[in-house]
Backbone as numpy.savetxt, mean C-alpha at the origin, in Angstrom:
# Nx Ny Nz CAx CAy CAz Cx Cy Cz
15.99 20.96 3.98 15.48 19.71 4.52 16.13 18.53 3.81
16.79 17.41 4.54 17.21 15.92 4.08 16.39 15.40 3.46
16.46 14.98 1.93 16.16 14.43 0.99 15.84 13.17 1.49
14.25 12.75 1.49 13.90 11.56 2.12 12.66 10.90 1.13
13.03 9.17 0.95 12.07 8.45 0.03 11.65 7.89 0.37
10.02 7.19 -0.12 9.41 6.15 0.73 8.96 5.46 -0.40
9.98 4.38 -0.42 10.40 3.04 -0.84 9.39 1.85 -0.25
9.84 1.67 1.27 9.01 0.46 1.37 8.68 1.16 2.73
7.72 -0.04 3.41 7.30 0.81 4.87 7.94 1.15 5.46
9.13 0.09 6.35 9.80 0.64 6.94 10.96 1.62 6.83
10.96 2.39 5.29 11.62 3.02 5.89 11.14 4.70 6.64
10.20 4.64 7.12 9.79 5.36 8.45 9.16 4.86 9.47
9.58 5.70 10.42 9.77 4.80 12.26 7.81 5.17 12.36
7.85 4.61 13.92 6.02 4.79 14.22 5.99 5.72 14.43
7.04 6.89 14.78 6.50 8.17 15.59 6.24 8.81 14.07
7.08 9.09 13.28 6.47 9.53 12.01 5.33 8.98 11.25
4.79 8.02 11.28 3.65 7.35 11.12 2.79 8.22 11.56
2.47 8.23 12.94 1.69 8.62 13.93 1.15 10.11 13.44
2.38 10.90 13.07 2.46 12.13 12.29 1.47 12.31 11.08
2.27 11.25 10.28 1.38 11.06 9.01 -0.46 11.01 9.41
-0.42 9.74 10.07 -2.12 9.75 10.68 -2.63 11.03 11.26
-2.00 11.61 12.03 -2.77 13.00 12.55 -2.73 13.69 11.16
-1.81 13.93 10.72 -2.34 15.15 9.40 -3.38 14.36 8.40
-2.81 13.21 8.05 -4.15 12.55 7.32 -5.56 12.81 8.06
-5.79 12.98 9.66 -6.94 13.24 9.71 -7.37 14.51 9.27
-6.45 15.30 10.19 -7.02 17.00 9.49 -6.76 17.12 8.34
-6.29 16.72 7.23 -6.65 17.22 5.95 -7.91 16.42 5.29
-7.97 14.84 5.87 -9.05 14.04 5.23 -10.53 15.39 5.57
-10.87 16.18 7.33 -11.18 16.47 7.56 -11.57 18.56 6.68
-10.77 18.85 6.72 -11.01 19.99 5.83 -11.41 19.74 4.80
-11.11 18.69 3.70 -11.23 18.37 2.56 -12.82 18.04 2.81
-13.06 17.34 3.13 -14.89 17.20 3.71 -15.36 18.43 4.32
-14.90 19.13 4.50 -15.71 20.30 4.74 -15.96 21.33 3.76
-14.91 20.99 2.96 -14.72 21.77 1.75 -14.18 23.18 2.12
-12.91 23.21 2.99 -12.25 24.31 3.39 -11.09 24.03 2.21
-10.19 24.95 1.57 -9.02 24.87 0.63 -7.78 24.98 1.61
-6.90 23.98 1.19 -5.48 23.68 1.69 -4.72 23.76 0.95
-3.86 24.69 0.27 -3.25 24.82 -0.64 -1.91 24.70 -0.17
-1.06 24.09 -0.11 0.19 23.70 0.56 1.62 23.63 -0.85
0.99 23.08 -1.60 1.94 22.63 -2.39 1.58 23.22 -4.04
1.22 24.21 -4.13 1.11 25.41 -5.14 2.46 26.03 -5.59
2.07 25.40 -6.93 3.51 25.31 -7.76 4.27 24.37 -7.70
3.89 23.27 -6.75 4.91 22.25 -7.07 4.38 20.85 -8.07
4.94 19.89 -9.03 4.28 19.04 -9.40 5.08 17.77 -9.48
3.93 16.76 -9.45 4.60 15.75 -9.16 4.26 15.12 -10.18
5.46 14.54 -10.96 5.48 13.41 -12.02 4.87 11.95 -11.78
4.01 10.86 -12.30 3.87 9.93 -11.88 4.36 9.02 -13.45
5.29 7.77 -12.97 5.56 7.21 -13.63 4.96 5.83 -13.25
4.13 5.52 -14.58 3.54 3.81 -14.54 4.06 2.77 -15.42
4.65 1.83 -15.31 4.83 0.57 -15.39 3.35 -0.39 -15.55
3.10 -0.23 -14.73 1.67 -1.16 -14.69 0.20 -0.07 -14.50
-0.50 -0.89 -15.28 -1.53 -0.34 -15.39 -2.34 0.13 -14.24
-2.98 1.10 -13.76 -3.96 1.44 -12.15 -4.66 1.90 -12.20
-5.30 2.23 -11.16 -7.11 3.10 -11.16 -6.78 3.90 -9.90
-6.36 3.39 -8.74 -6.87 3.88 -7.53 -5.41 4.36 -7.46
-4.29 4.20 -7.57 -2.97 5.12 -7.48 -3.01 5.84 -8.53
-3.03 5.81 -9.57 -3.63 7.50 -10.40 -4.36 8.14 -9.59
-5.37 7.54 -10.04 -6.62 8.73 -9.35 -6.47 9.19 -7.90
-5.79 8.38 -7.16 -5.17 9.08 -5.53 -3.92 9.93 -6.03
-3.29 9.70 -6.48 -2.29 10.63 -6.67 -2.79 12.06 -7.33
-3.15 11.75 -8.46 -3.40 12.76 -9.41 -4.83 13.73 -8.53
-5.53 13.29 -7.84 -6.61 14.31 -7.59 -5.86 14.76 -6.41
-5.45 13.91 -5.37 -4.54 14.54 -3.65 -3.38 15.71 -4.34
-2.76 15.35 -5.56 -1.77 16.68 -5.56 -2.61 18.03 -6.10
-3.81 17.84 -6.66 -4.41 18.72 -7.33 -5.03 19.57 -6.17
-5.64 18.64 -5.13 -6.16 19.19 -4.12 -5.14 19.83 -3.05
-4.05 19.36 -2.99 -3.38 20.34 -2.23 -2.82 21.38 -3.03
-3.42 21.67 -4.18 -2.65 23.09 -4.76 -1.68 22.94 -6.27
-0.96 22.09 -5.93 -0.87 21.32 -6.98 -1.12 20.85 -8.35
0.51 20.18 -8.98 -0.01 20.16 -10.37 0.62 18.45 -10.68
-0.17 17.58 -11.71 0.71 16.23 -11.42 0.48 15.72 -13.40
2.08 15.02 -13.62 2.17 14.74 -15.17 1.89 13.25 -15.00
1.62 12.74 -16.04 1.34 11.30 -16.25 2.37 10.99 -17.05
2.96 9.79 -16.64 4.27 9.46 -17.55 4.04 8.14 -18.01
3.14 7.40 -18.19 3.30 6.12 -18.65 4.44 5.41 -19.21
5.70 4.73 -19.15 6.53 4.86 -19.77 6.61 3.95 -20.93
5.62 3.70 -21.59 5.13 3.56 -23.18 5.60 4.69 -23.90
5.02 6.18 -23.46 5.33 6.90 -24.17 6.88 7.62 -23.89
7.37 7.40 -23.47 8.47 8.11 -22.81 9.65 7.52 -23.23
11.15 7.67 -23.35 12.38 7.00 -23.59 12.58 6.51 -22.69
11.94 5.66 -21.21 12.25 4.56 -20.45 11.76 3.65 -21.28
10.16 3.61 -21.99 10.01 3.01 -22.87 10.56 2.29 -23.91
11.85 2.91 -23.99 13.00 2.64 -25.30 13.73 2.43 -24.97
14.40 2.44 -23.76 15.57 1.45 -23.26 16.13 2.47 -22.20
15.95 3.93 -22.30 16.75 4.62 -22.09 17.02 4.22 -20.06
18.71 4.41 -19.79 18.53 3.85 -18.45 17.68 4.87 -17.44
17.58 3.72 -16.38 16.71 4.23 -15.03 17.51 5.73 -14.62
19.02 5.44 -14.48 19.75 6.47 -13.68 19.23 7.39 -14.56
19.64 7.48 -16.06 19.99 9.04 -16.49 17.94 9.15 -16.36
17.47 8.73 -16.79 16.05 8.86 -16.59 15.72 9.78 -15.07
15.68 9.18 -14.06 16.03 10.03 -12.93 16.51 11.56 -13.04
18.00 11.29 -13.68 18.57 12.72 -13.42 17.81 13.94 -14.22
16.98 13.34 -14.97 16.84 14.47 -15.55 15.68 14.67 -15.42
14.35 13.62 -15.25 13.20 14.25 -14.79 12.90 15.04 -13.46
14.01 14.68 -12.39 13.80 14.79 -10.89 14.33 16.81 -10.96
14.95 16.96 -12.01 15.64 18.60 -12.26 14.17 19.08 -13.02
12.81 18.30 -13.35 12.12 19.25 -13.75 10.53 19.26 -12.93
10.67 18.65 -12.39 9.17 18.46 -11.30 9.89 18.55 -9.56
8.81 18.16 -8.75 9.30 18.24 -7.60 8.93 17.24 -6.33
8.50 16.25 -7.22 8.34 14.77 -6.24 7.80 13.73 -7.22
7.96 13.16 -6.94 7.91 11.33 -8.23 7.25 10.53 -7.56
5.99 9.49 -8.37 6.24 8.43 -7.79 5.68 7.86 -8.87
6.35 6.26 -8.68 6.40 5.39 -9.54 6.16 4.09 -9.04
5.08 3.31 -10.28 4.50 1.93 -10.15 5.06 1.50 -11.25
6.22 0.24 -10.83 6.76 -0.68 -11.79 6.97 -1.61 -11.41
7.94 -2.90 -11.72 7.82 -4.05 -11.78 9.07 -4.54 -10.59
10.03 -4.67 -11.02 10.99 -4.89 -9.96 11.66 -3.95 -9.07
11.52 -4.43 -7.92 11.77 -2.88 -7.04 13.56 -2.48 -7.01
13.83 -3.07 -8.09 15.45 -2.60 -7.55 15.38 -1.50 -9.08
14.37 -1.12 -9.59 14.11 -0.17 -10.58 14.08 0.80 -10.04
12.88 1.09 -8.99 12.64 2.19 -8.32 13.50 2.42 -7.33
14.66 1.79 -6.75 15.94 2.00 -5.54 16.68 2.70 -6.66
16.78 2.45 -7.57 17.95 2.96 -8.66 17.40 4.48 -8.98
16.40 4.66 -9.86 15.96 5.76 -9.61 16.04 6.75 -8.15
15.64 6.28 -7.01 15.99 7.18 -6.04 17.05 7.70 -5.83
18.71 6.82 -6.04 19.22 6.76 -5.96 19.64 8.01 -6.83
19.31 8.36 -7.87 19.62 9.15 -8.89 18.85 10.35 -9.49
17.82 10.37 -7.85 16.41 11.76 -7.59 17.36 12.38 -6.82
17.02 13.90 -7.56 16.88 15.15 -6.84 16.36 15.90 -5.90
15.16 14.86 -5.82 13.60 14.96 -5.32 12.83 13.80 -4.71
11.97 13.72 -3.78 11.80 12.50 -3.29 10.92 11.55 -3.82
11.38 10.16 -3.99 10.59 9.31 -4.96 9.60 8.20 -4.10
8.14 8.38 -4.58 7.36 7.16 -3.71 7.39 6.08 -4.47
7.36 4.54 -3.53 6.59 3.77 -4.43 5.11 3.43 -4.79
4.46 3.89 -5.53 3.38 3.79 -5.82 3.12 2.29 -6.04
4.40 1.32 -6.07 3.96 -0.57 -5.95 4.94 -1.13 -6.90
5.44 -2.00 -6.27 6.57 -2.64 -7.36 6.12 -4.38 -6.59
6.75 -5.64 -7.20 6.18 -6.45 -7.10 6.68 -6.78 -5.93
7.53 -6.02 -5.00 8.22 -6.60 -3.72 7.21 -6.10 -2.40
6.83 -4.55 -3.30 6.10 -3.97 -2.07 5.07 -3.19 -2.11
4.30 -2.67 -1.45 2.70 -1.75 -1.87 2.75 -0.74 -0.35
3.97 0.00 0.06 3.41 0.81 1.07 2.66 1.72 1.40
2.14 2.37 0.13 1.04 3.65 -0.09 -0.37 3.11 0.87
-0.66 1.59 0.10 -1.93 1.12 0.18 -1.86 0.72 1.76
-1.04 -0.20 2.44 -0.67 -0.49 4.01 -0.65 1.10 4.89
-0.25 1.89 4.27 -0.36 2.97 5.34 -1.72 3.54 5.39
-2.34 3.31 4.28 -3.89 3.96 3.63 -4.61 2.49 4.65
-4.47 0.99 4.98 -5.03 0.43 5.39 -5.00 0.50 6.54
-3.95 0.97 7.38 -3.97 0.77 9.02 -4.52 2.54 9.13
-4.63 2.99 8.93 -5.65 4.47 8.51 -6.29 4.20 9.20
-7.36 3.20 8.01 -8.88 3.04 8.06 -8.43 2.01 9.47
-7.95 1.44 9.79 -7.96 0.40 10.87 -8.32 1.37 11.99
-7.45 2.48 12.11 -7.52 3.41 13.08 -8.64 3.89 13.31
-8.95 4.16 12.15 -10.55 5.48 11.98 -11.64 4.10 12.40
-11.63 3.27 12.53 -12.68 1.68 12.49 -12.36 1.75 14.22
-11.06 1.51 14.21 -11.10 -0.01 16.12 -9.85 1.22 16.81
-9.78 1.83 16.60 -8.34 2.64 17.01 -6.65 1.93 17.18
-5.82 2.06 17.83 -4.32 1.33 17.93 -4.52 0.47 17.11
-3.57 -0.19 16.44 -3.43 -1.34 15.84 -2.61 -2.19 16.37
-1.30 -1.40 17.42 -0.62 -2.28 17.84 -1.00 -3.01 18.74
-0.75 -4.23 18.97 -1.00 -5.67 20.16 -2.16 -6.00 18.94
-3.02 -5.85 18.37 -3.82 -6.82 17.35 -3.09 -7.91 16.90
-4.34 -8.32 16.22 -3.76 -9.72 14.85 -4.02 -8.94 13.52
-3.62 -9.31 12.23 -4.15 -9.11 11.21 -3.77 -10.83 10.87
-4.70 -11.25 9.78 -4.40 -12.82 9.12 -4.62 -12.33 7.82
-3.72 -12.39 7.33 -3.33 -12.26 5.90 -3.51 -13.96 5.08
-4.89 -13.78 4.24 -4.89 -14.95 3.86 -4.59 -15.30 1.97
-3.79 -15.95 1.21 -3.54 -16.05 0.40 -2.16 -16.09 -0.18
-1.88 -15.29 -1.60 -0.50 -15.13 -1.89 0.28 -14.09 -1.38
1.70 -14.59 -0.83 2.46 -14.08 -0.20 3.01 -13.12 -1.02
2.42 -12.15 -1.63 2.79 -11.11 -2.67 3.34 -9.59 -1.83
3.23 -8.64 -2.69 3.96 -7.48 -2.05 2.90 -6.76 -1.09
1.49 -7.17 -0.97 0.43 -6.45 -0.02 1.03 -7.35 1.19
1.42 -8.30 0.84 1.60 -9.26 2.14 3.07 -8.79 2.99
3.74 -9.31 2.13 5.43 -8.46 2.86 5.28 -7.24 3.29
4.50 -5.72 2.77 4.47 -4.63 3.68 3.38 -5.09 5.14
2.58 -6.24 4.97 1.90 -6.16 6.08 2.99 -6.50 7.00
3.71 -7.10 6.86 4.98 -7.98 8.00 5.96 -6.53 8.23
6.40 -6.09 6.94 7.22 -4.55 7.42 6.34 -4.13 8.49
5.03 -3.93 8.54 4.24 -2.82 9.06 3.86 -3.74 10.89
4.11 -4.34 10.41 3.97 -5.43 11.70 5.02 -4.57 13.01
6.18 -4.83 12.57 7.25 -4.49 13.43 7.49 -3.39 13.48
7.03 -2.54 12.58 6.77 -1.35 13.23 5.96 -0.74 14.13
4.90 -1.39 14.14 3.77 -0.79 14.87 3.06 -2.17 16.10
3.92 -3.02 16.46 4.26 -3.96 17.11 2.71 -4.95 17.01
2.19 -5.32 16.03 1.03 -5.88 16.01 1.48 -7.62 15.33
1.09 -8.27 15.48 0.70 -10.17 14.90 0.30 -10.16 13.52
0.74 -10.74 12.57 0.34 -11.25 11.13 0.10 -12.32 11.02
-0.97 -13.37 10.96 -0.92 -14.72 10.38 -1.41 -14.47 9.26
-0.24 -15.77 8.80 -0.29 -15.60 6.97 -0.68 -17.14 6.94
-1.45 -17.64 5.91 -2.01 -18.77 5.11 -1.66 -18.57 4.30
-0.74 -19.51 3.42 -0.63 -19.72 2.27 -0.83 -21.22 1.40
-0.85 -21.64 0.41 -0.38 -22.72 -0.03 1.01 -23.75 0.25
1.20 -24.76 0.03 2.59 -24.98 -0.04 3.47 -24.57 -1.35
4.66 -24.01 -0.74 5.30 -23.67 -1.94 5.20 -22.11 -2.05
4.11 -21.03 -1.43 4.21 -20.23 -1.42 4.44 -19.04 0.07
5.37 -19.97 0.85 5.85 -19.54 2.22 6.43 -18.31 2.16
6.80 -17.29 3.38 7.02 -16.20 3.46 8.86 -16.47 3.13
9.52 -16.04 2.94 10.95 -15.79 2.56 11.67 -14.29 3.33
11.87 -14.56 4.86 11.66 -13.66 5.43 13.27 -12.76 4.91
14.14 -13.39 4.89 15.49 -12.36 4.39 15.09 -11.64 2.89
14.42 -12.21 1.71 13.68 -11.02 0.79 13.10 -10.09 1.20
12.24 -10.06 2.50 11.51 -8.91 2.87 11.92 -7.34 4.04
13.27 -7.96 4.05 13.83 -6.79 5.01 13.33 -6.90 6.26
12.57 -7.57 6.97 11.89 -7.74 8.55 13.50 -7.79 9.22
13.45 -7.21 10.59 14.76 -6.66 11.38 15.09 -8.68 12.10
13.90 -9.82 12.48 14.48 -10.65 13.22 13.06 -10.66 14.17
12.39 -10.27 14.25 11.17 -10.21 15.51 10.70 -10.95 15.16
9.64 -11.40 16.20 8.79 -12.62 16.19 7.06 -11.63 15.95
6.78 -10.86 14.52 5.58 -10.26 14.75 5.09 -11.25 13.82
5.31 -12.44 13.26 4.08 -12.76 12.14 4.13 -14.57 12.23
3.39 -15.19 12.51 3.29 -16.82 12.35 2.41 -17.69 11.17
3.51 -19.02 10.47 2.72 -19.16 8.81 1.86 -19.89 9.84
0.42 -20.30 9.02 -0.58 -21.14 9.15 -0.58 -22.16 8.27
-0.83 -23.58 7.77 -1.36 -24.11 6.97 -2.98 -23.73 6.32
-3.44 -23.57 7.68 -5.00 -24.05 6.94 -5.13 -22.53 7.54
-6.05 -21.94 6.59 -6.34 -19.98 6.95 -7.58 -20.29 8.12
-8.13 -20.77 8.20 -9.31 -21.04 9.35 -8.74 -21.01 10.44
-7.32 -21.58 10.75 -6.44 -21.66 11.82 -6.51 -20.25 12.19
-5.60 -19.23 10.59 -5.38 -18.00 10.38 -5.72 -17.04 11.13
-7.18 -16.88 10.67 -8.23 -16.41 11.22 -8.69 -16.54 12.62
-8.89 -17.20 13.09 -8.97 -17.26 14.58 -8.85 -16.07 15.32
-9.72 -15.34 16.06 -9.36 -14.40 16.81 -9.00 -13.42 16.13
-9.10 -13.37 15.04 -7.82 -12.20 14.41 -9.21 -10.87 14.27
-7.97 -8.93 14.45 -9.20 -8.30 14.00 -9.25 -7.24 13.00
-8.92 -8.63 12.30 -8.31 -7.62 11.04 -8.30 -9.05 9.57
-9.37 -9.14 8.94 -8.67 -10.37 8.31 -8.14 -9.38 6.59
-7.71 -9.77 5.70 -7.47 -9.24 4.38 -6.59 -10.09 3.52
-7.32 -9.78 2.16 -6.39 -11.05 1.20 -6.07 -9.83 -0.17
-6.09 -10.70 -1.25 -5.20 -9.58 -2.45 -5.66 -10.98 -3.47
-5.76 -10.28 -4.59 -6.09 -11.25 -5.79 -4.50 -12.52 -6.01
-5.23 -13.52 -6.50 -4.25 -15.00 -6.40 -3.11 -14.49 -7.35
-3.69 -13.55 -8.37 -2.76 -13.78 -9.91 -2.37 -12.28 -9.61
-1.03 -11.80 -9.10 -1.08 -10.72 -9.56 -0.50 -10.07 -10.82
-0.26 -8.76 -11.33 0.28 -8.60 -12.66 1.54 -8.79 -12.60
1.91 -9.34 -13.92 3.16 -10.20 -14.11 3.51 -11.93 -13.85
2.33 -12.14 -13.09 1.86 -13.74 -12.81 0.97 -14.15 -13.83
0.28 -13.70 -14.66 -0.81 -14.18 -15.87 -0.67 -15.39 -16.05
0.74 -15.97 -16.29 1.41 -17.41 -17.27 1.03 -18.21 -16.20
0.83 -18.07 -14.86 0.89 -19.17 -13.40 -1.03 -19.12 -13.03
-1.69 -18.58 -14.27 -2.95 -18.10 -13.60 -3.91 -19.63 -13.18
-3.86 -21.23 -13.82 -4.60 -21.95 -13.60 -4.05 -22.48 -12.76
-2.53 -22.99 -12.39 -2.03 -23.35 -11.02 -2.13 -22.72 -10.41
-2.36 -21.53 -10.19 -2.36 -20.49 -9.09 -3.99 -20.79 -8.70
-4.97 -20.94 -9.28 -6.61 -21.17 -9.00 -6.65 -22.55 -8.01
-5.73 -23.73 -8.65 -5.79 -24.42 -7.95 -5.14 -25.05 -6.91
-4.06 -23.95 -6.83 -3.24 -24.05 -5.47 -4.52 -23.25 -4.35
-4.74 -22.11 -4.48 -5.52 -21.31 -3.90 -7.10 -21.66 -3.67
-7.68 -22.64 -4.09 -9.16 -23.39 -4.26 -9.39 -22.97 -2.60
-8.92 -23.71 -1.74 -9.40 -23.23 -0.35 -8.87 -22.53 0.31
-8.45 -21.23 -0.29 -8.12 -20.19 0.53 -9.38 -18.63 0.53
-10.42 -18.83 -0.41 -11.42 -17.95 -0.38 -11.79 -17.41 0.89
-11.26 -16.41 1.26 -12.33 -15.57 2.59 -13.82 -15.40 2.61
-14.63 -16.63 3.03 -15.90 -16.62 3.16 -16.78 -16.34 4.25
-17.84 -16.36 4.47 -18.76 -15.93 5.53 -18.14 -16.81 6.56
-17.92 -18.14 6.59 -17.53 -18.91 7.26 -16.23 -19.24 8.03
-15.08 -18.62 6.82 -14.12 -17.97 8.06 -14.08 -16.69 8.68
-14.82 -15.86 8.11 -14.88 -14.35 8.53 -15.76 -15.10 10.34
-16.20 -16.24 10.19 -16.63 -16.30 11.31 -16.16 -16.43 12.65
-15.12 -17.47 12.77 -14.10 -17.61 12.97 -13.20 -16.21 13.48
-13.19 -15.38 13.23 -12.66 -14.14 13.69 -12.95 -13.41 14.83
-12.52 -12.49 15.34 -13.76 -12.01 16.38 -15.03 -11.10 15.82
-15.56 -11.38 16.83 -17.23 -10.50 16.03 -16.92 -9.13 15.41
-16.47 -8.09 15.88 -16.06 -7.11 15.14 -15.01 -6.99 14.36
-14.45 -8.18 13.98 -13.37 -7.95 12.80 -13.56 -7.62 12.16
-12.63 -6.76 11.14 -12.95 -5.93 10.41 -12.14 -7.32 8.69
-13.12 -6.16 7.62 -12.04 -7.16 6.22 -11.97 -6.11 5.42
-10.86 -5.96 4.61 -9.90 -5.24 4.13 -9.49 -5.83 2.42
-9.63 -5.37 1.06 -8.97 -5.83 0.10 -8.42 -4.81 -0.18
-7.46 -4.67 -1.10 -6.51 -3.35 -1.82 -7.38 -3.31 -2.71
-8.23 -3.96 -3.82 -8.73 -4.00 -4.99 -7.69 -4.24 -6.03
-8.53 -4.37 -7.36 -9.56 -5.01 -7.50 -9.64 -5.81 -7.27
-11.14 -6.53 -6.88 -11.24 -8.34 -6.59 -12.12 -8.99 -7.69
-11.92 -10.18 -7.15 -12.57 -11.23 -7.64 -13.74 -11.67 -7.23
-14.50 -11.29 -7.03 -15.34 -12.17 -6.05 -15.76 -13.77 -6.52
-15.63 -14.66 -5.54 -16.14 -16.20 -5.93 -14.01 -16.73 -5.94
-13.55 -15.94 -5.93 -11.95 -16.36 -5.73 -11.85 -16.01 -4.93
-10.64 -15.26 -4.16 -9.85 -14.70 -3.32 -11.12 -14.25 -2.36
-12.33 -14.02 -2.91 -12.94 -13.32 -1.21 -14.70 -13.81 -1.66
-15.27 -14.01 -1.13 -16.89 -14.35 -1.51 -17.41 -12.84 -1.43
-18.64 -12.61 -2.47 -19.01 -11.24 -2.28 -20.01 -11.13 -1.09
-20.44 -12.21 -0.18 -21.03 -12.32 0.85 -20.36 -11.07 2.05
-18.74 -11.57 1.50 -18.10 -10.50 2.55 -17.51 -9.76 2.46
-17.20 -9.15 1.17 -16.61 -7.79 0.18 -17.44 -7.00 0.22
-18.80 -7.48 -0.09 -19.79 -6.53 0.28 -21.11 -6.08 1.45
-20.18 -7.52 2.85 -20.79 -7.14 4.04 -20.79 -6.31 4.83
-21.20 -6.17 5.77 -21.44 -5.40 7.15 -19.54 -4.56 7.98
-18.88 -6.03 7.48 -17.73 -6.38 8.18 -16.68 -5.54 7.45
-16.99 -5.03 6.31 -16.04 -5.04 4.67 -15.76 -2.96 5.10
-14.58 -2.89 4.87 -14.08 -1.73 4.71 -13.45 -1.40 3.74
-13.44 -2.02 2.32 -12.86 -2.07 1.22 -12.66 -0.36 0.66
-13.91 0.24 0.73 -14.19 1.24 0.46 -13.19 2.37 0.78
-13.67 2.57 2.49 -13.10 3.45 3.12 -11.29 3.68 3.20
-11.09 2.26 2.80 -9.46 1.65 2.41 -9.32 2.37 1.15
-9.63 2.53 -0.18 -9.94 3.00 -1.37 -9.76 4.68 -1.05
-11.07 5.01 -0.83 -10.61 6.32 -0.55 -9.43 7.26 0.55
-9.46 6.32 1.44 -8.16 7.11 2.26 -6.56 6.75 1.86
-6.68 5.82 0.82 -5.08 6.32 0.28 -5.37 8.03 -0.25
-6.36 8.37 -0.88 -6.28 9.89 -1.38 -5.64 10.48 -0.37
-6.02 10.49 1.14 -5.78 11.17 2.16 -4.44 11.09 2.99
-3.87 10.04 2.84 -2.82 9.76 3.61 -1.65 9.83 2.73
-1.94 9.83 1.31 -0.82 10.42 0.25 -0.65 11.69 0.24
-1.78 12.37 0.56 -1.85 14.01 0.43 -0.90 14.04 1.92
-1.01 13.55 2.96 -0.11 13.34 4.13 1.18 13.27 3.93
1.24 12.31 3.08 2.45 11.85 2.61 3.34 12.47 1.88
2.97 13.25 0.74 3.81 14.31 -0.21 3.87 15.51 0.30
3.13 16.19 1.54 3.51 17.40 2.31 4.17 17.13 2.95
4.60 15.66 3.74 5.76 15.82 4.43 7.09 15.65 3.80
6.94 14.99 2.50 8.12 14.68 2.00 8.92 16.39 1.45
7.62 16.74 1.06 8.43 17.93 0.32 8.60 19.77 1.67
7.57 19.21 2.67 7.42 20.63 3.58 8.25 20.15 4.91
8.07 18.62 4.94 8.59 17.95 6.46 6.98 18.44 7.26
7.30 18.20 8.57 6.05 18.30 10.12 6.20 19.91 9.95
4.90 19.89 9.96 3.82 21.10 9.73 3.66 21.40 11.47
4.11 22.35 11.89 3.07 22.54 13.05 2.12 23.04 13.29
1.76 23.86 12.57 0.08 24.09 12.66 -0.48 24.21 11.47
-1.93 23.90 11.29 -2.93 23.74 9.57 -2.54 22.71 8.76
């Protein structure tokens, strides 16, 4: 089988998507029944962190365990990336002793380099350009909630960070609308983000605009890691961009709201609606477990046709 990585969203088409979602259901589904799927017995997957996490550990590390599976923790504190040693030879030689990678670090031309120099196929578990684990884990739950996603809106309200650019990748793939709100000064930069030229996403000034109609709203904390030094301009660039009861209103009645975690509440989202009626935060949380376990059987088995 062709050695294949998943870098950022697009690089897989919708029909493989589509793939991914059907097996994410039947395995989300056995796994709740408590039937055993052992698929990937004997194989293990290294995870290398850069930045600190909760919900990509713990999705990674329990989904490979549960499919059979064995998974190392590499923090690279402890490790000779830690010490300078380069990305390439780093690569060559861990990818000859496990059998799928993925890695959360800082600039994504870290993790292209590494692939570049895998044996084995490398995810991004999040670099500051992009977050595709969590976007494929969110239009999931979109699915399992309202079904299709394509012809929707999503309004992406806040900083134009890496949850935001895979929403626009994920846009044109799956032919759906993005309105983005941002501040001034923090506009989309569409040639950084790899988008092909389509017309799937329009900026807003004011997020109330955003919002409108949309059925799908979702934001991401103001400061993300590696922004700390920008944290009081960033509060007060962002002052009226909070997702409150009041624009969630503004939406259509069954819109759904969406965070990656962790939040803030009283910043980036009011807990009026993180922890309303409307809020799928949760179900977003737990089905990255499910759609990664999707995700590393196809990378390493390819399309399963049956179980």
């Amino acid at each position: 089988m062709q050695l294949k990585h998943f870098l950022q969203f697009n690089d897989f088409c919708r029909e493989e998507y589509e793939y991914l979602f059907e097996r994410s259901r039947w395995i989300k589904q056995t796994f709740k029944q408590y039937h055993q799927y052992w698929p990937l017995v004997d194989r293990t997957l290294a995870m290398i962190f850069d930045k600190s996490s909760t919900r990509t550990r713990l999705s990674f590390e329990a989904g490979m365990n549960q499919l059979g599976g064995t998974s190392i923790y590499l923090p690279t504190r402890d490790t000779q990336l830690g010490r300078g040693e380069p990305v390439e030879d780093a690569a060559r030689v861990i990818s000859r002793m496990v059998d799928i990678i993925m890695i959360r670090t800082y600039e994504h031309d870290i993790l292209q380099r590494f692939a570049e120099n895998s044996r084995v196929p490398v995810i991004n578990g999040l670099t500051d350009e992009y977050h595709p684990c969590q976007i494929m884990g969110d239009i999931f739950t979109f699915i399992e909630h309202r079904g299709a996603i394509a012809g929707k809106t999503v309004a992406w309200i806040g900083d134009v960070n890496n949850m935001c650019n895979t929403w626009l990748q994920a846009a044109e793939v799956f032919d759906f609308k993005v309105h983005v709100s941002a501040p001034p000064g923090y506009e989309i930069v569409s040639e950084q983000i790899g988008l092909s030229g389509t017309n799937n996403y329009e900026m807003f000034s004011s997020p109330h605009e955003a919002v409108k109609n949309a059925d799908l709203v979702t934001t991401d904390v103001w400061i993300s890691m590696g922004f700390e030094a920008e944290t009081e301009k960033r509060k007060t660039d962002f002052a009226d961009f909070c997702v409150d009861t009041e624009m969630m209103a503004l939406a259509k009645r069954n819109a759904l709201f969406m965070h990656c975690l962790p939040a803030h509440r009283g910043e980036e989202v009011a807990a009026e609606v993180i922890d309303g009626p409307q809020s799928v935060v949760w179900d977003e949380a737990e089905n990255r477990l499910h759609t990664q376990k999707a995700l590393m059987e196809y990378l390493l088995l390819g399309k399963i046709k049956k179980a």
